[in-house]
Coordinates of C-alpha atoms and ligand atoms in Angstrom, one line a residue:
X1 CA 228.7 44.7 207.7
X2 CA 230.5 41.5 208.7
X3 CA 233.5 39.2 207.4
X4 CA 233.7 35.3 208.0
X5 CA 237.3 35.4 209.0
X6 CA 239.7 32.5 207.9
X7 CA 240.7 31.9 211.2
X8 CA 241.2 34.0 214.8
X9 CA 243.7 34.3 216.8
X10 CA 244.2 35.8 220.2
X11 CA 248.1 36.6 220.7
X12 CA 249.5 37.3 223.9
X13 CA 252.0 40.2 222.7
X14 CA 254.2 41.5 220.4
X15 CA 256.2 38.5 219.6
X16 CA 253.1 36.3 218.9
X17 CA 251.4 38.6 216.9
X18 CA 254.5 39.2 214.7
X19 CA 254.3 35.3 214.4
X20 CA 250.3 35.7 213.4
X21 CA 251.5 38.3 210.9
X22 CA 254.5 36.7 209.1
X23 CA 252.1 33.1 209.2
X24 CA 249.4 34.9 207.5
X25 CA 251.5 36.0 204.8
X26 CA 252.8 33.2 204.4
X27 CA 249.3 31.6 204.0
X28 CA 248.1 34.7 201.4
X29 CA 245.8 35.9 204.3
X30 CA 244.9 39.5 205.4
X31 CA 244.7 40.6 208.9
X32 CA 242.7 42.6 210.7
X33 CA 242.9 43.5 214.5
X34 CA 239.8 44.0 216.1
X35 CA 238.6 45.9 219.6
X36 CA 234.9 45.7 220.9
X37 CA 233.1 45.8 218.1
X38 CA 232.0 48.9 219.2
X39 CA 232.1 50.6 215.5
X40 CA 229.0 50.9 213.6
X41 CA 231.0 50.6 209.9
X42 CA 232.7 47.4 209.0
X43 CA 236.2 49.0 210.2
X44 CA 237.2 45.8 211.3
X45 CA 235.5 43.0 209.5
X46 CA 238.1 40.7 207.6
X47 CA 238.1 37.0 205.9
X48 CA 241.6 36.5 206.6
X49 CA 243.1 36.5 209.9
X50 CA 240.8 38.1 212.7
X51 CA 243.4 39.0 215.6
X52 CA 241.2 39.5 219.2
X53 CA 242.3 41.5 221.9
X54 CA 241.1 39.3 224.5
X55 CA 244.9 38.4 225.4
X56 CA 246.5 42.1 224.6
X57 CA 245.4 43.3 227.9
X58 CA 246.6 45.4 231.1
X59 CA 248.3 48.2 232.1
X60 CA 252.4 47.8 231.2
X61 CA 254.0 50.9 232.8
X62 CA 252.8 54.3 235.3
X63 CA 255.0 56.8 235.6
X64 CA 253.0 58.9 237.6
X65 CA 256.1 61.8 237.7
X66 CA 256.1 62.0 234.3
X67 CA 252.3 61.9 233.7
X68 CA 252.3 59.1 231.6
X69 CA 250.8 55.3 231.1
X70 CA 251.3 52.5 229.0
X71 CA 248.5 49.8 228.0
X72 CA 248.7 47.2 226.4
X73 CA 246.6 48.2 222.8
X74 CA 243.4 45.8 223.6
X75 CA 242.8 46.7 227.3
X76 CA 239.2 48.2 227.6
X77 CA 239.1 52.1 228.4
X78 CA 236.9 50.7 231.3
X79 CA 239.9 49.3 233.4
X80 CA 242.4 51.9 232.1
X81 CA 239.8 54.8 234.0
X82 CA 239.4 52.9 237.1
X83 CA 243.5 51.9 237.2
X84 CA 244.0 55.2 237.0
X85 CA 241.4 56.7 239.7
X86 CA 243.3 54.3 241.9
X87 CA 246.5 55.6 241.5
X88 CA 245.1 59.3 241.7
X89 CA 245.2 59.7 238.0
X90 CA 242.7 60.3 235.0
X91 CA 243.0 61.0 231.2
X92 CA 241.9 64.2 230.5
X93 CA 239.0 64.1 228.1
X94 CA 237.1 61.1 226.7
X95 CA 234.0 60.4 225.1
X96 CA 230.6 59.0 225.7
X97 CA 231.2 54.9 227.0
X98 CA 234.3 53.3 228.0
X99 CA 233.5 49.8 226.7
X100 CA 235.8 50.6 223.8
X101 CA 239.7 49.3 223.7
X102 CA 242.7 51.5 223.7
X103 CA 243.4 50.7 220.3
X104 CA 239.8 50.2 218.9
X105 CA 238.5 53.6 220.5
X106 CA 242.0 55.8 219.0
X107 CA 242.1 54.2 215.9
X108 CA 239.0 55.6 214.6
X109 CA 239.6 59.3 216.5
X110 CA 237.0 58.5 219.0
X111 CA 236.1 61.6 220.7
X112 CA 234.4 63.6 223.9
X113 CA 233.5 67.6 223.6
X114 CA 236.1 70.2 224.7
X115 CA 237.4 73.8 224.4
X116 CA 241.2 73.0 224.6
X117 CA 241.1 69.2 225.0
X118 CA 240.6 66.7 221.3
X119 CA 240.6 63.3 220.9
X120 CA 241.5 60.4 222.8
X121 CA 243.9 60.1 219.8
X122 CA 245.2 63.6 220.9
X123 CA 246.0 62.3 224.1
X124 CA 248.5 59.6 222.8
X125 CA 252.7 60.2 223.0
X126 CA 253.5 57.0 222.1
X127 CA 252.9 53.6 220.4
X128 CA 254.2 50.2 219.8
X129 CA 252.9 48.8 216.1
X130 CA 253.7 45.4 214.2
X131 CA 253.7 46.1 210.8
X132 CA 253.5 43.7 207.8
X133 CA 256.8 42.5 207.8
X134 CA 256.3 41.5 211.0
X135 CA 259.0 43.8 212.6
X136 CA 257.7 46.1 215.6
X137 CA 257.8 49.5 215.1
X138 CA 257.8 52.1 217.8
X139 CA 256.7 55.7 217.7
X140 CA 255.9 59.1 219.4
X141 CA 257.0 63.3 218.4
X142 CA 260.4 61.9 219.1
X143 CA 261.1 58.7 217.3
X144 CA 259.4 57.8 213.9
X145 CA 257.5 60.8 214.2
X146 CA 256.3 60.7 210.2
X147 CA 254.5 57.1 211.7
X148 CA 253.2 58.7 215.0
X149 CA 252.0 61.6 213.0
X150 CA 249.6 59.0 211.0
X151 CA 249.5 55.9 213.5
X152 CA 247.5 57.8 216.2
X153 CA 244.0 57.6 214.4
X154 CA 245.6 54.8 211.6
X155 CA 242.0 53.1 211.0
X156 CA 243.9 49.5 211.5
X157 CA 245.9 50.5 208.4
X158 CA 249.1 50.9 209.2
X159 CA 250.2 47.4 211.6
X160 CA 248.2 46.1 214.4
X161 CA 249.2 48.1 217.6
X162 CA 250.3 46.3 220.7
X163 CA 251.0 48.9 223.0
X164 CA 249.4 52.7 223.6
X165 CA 251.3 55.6 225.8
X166 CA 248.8 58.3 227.2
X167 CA 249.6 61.6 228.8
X168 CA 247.5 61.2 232.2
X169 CA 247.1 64.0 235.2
X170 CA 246.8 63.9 238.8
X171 CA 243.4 62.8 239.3
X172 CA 240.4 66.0 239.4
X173 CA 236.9 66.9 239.6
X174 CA 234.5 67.8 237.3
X175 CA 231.3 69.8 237.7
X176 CA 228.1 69.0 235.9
X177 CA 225.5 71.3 234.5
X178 CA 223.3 69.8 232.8
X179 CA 220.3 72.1 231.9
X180 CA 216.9 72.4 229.2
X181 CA 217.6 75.4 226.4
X182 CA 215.7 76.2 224.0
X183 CA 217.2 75.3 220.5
X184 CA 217.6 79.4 219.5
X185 CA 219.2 80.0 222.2
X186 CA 221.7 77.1 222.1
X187 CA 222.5 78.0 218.0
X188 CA 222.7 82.2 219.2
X189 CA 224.9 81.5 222.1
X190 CA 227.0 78.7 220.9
X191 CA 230.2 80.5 220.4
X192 CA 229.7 81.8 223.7
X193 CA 228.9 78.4 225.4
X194 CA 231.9 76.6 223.8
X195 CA 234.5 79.5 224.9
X196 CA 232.7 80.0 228.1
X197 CA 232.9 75.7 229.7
X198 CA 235.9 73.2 229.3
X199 CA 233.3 70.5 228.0
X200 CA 229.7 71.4 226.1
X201 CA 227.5 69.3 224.6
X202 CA 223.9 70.0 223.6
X203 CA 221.2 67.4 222.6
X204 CA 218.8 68.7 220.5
X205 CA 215.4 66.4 220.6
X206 CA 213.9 66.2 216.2
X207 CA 210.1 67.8 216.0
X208 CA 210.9 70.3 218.8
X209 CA 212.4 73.3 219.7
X210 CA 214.0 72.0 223.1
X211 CA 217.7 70.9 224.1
X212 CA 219.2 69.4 226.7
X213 CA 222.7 71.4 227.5
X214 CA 225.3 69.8 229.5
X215 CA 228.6 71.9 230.5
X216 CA 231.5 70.1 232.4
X217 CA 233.9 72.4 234.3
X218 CA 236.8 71.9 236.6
X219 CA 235.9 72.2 240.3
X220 CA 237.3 72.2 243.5
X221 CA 234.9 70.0 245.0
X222 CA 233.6 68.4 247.3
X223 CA 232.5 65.1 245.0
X224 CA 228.4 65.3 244.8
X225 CA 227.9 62.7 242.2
X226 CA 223.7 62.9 241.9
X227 CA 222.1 61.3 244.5
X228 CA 221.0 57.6 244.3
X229 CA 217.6 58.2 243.4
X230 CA 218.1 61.4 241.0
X231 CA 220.4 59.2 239.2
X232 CA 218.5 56.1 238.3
X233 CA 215.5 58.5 237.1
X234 CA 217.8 60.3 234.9
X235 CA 220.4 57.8 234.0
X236 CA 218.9 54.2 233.9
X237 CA 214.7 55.6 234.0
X238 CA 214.6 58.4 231.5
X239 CA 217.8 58.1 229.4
X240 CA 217.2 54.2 229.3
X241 CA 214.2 52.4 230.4
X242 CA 211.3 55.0 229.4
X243 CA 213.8 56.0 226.2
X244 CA 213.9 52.2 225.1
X245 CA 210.1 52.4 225.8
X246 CA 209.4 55.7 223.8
X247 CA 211.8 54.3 220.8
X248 CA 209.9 51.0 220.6
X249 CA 207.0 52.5 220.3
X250 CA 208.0 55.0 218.0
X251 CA 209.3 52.2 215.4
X252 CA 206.0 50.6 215.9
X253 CA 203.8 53.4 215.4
X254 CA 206.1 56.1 213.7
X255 CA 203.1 58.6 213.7
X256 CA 203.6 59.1 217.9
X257 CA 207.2 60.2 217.6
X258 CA 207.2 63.9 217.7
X259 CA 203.7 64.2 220.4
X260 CA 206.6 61.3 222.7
X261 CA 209.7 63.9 221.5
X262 CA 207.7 66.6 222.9
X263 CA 206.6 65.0 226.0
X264 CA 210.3 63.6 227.2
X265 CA 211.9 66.5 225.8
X266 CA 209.6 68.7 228.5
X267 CA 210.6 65.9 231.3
X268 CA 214.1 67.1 231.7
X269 CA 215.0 69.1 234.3
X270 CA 217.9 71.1 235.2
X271 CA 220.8 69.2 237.6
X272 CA 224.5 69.5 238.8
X273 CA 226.7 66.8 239.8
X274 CA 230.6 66.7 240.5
X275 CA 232.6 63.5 239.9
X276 CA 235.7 62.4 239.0
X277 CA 236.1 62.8 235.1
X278 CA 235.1 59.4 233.8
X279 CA 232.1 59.2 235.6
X280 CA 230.8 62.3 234.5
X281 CA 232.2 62.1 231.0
X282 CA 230.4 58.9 230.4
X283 CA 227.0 57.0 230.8
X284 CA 225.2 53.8 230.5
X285 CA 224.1 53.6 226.8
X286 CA 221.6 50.6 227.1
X287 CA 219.3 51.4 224.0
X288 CA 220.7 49.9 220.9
X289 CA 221.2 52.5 218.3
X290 CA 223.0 53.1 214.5
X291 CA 224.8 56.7 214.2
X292 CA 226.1 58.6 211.9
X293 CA 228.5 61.7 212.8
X294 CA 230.2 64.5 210.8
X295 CA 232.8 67.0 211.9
X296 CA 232.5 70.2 210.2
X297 CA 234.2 73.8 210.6
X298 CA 233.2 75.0 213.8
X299 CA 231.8 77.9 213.0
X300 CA 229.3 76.1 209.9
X301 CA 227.7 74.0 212.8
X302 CA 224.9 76.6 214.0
X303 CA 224.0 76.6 210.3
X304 CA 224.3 72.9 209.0
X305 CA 221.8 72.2 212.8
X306 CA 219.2 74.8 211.7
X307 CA 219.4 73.2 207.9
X308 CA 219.0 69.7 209.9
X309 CA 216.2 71.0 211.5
X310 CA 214.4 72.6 208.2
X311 CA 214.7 69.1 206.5
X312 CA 213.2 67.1 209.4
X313 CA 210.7 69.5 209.6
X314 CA 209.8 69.2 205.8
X315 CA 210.4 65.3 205.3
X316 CA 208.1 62.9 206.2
X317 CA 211.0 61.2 208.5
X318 CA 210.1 60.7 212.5
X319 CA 213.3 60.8 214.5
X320 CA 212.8 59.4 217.7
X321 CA 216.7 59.9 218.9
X322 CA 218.6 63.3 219.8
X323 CA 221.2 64.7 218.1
X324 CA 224.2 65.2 219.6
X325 CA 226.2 68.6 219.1
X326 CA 230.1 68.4 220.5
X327 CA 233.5 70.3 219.8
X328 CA 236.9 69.8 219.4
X329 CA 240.5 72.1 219.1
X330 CA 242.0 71.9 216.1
X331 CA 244.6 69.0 216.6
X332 CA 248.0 67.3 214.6
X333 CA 247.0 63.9 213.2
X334 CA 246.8 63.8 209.8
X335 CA 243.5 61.8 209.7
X336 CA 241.9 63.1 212.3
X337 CA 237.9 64.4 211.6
X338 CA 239.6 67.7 213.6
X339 CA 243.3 67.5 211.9
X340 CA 244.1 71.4 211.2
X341 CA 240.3 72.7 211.8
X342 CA 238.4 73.7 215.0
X343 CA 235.6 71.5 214.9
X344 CA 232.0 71.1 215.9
X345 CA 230.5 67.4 215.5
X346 CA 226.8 66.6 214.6
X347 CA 225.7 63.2 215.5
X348 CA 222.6 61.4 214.3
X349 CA 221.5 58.2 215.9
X350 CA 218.3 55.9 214.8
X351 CA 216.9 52.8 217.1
X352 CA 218.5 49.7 216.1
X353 CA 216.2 48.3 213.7
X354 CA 214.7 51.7 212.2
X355 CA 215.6 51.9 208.7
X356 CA 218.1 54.3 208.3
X357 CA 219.4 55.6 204.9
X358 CA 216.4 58.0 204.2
X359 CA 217.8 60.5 207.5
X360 CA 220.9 59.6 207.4
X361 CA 221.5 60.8 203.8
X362 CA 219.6 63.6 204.0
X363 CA 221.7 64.8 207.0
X364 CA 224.8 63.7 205.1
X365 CA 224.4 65.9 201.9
X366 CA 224.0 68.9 204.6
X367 CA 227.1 67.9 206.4
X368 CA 229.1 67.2 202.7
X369 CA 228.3 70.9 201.6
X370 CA 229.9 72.1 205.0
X371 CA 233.0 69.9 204.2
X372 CA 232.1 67.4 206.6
X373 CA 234.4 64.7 207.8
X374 CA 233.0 61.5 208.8
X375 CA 233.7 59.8 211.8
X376 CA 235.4 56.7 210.8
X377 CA 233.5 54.6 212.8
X378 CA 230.6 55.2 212.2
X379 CA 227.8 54.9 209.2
X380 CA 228.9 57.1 206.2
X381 CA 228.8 56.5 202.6
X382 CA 232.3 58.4 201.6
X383 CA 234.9 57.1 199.8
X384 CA 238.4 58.5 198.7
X385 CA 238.0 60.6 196.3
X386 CA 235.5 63.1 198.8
X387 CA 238.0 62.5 202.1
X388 CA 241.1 63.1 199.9
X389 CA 239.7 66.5 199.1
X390 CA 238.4 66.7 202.8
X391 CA 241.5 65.9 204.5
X392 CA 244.6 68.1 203.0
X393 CA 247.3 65.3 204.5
X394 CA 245.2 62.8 202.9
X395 CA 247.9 62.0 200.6
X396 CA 250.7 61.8 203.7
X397 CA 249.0 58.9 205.4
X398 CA 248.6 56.6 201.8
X399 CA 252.2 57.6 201.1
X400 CA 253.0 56.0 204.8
X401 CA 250.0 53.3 204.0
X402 CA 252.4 52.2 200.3
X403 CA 255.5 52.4 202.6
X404 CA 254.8 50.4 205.8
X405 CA 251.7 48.0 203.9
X406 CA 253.2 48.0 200.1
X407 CA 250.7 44.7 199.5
X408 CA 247.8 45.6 201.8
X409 CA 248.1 43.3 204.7
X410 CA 245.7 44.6 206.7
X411 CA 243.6 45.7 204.0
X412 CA 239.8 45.2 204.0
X413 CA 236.6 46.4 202.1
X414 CA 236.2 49.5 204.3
X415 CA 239.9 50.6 203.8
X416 CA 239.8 49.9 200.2
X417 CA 236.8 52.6 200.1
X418 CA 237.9 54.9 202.3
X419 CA 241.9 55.0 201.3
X420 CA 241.8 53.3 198.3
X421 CA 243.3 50.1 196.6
Ligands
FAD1 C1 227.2 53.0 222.4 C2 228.4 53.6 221.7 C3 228.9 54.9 222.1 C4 229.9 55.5 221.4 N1 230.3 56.7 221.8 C5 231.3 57.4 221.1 C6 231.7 58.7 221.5 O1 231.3 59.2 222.5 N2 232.7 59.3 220.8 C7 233.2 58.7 219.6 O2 234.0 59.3 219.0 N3 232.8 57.5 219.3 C8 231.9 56.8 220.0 N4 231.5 55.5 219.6 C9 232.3 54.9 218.5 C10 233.4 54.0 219.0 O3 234.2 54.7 220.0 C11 234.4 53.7 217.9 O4 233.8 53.0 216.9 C12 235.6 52.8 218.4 O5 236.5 52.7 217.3 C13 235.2 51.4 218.9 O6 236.3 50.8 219.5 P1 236.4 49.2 219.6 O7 237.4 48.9 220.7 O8 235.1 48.6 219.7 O9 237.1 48.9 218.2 P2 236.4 48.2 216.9 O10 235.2 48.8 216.6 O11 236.5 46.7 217.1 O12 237.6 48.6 215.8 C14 237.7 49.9 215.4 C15 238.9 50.0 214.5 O13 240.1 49.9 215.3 C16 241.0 48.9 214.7 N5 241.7 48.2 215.7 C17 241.2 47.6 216.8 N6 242.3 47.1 217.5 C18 243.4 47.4 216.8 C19 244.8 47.2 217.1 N7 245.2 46.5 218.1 N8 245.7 47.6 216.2 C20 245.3 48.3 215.1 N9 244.0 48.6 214.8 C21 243.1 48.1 215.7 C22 240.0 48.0 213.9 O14 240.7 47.2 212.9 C23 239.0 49.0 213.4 O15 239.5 49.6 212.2 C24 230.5 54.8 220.3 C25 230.0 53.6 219.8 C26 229.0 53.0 220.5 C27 228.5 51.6 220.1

């Protein structure tokens, strides 16, 4: 999973890290930028030159007329929220944690759930890139748009980004439902449920029939985040303490994972909550898990769950996570798991520590005969013959890859199976 890199380096902006670059080439050494560490493949495991965002930090410029920030491309998504909630301002979708950085968290097409709204990706107009040359490269729909079209989700291909532009809006509220369904209903309705809410998600919990539903909407207000004690019962208690409970004794004693999926399953109840966006968007994710996640055609996803669910139920396998169901509009980026498709996304998660490969490649072959697109952060066993088939401007972003990387730079095992040599 992991690189010994040559050396690290932790540049304070675009002039030192075209130094790093030009010094690494001149040494024969790759580089390789890196965020959090938040990805569960080896996106950005190198042995040559590990750059660190620890010094690429902060926001650069608000124009609040014009809807718009600038950050520099290593500042966590954590500060970027709350810099915007102060000045009155918020992205308008994101996905699950905002430990991720700017750069880290685009470059693999990290993602929420929405009707109209993608990626985080999606939400980018503009980026500032060194390339391997060591020259700094700007671009957006207006200028070098061949490089914007590819450097939004670029998988740490294409340069090591310094800055990212993000269309923002005034600040708003979102309403929470989050309400138990059973898994029929969820899979009969889901057209419905998708057109029907700005944000759904369901969970569906392995060796039952129940979900957990949760549909964000736009509201007027007032603000009624859930109360104090509501919250740590549902947020910290059940979602993390008893879960981390239930999953360690589920790796211990695999046998007692559907009778404790059926139990905390039953334990959820219906509740409704209205925050600012990041705060209902997100949540603490203290259990350490592995995940795997396809995007597929929305309209296969109802299918490829209920062929999820058949294999579960016929396999030996114990499952003691849910699996996450989201959406996503069609969008523009040419390696985007949503590029030219509505899509639905199916997530499988396993405790740290649970052997995976069993569950996740039975779920994978399902998601492969819906044309499935992996998440590029996370577990997958695809390579570039399957993607170049999956994605139809596959061949686009290598052509950009041979023009702005001709000797692979920032090449590393990952991007030499999932683009090729
Ligand atoms: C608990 C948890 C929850 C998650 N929730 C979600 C979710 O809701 N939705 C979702 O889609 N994903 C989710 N993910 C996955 C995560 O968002 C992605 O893996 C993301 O890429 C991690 O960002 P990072 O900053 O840690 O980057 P890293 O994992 O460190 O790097 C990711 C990639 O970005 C590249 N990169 C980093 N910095 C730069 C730079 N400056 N220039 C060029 N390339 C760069 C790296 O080389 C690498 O290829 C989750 C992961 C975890 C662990």
């Amino acid at each position: 999973m992991s690189a010994r890199p040559a050396r690290t380096v932790t540049p304070g902006g675009p002039d030192e890290l075209a130094d790093v670059v030009r010094r690494a080439a001149e040494d024969g050494l790759r580089v390789k930028a890196v965020g959090t560490g938040h990805s569960f493949t080896a996106a950005a495991a190198t042995d040559g030159v590990l750059v660190r965002p620890d010094r690429l930090t902060g926001i650069l410029a608000l124009d609040r007329a014009a809807g718009r920030v600038t950050v520099a491309a290593g500042t966590p998504l954590r500060l970027l929220n709350a810099a915007l909630a102060r000045a009155g301002l918020s992205l308008t979708n994101m996905g699950d944690i905002t430990a991720q950085t700017a750069a880290g968290a685009i470059s693999t097409g990290t993602h929420g759930t929405g009707r109209a709204s993608a990626s985080i990706a999606a939400q980018v107009t503009a980026l500032q890139l060194v390339t391997a040359d060591g020259s700094t490269l700007r671009c957006s729909a207006q200028e070098n748009a061949d490089v914007f079209a590819c450097a939004r989700i670029g998988l740490g291909a294409l340069g090591v980004l310094t800055s990212v532009t993000f269309a923002v809006e005034p600040l708003f509220l979102l309403t929470a439902r989050e309400e138990p369904m059973p898994l029929d209903r969820v899979l009969a309705e889901f057209d419905e449920l998708v057109a029907g809410n700005e944000h759904f998600e369901f969970y569906w919990f392995p060796h039952t029939d129940n979900c957990n539903t949760k549909r964000n909407n736009r509201s007027e207000g007032p603000a009624a985040p859930p109360g104090l004690l509501r919250g740590w019962l549902d947020d910290e208690l059940l979602s993390n303490g008893a879960f981390k409970v239930a999953c360690s004794v589920g790796r211990a004693a695999p046998m007692a994972i559907p009778a404790i999926a059926r139990v905390s399953s039953r334990a959820l109840s219906a509740r409704t909550y209205t925050d600012v966006p990041y705060k209902v968007f997100t949540s603490p994710r203290r259990v350490r898990f592995v995940e795997m996640e396809y995007a597929l055609p929305r309209a296969a996803a109802p299918a490829a769950l209920r062929e999820v669910k058949r294999m579960v139920d016929a396999s030996p396998l114990r499952v003691s996570f849910p699996v996450e169901v989201r959406t996503a509009p069609a969008d523009d980026i040419a390696l985007s798991t949503a590029s030219g498709r509505d899509s639905a996304y199916i997530a499988v998660h396993l405790y740290r520590g649970t052997p995976h490969q069993a569950y996740f490649g039975a779920v994978e072959k399902i998601m492969v005969a819906h044309g499935g697109r992996p998440h590029w952060g996370k577990i997958h066993s695809r390579d570039a013959e399957y993607l170049s088939g999956a994605y139809p401007r596959f061949g686009e972003f290598t052509a950009l890859r041979d023009r702005l990387d001709p000797d692979r730079v920032f090449a590393n095992d990952y991007l030499r199976r999932v683009l090729g040599e």
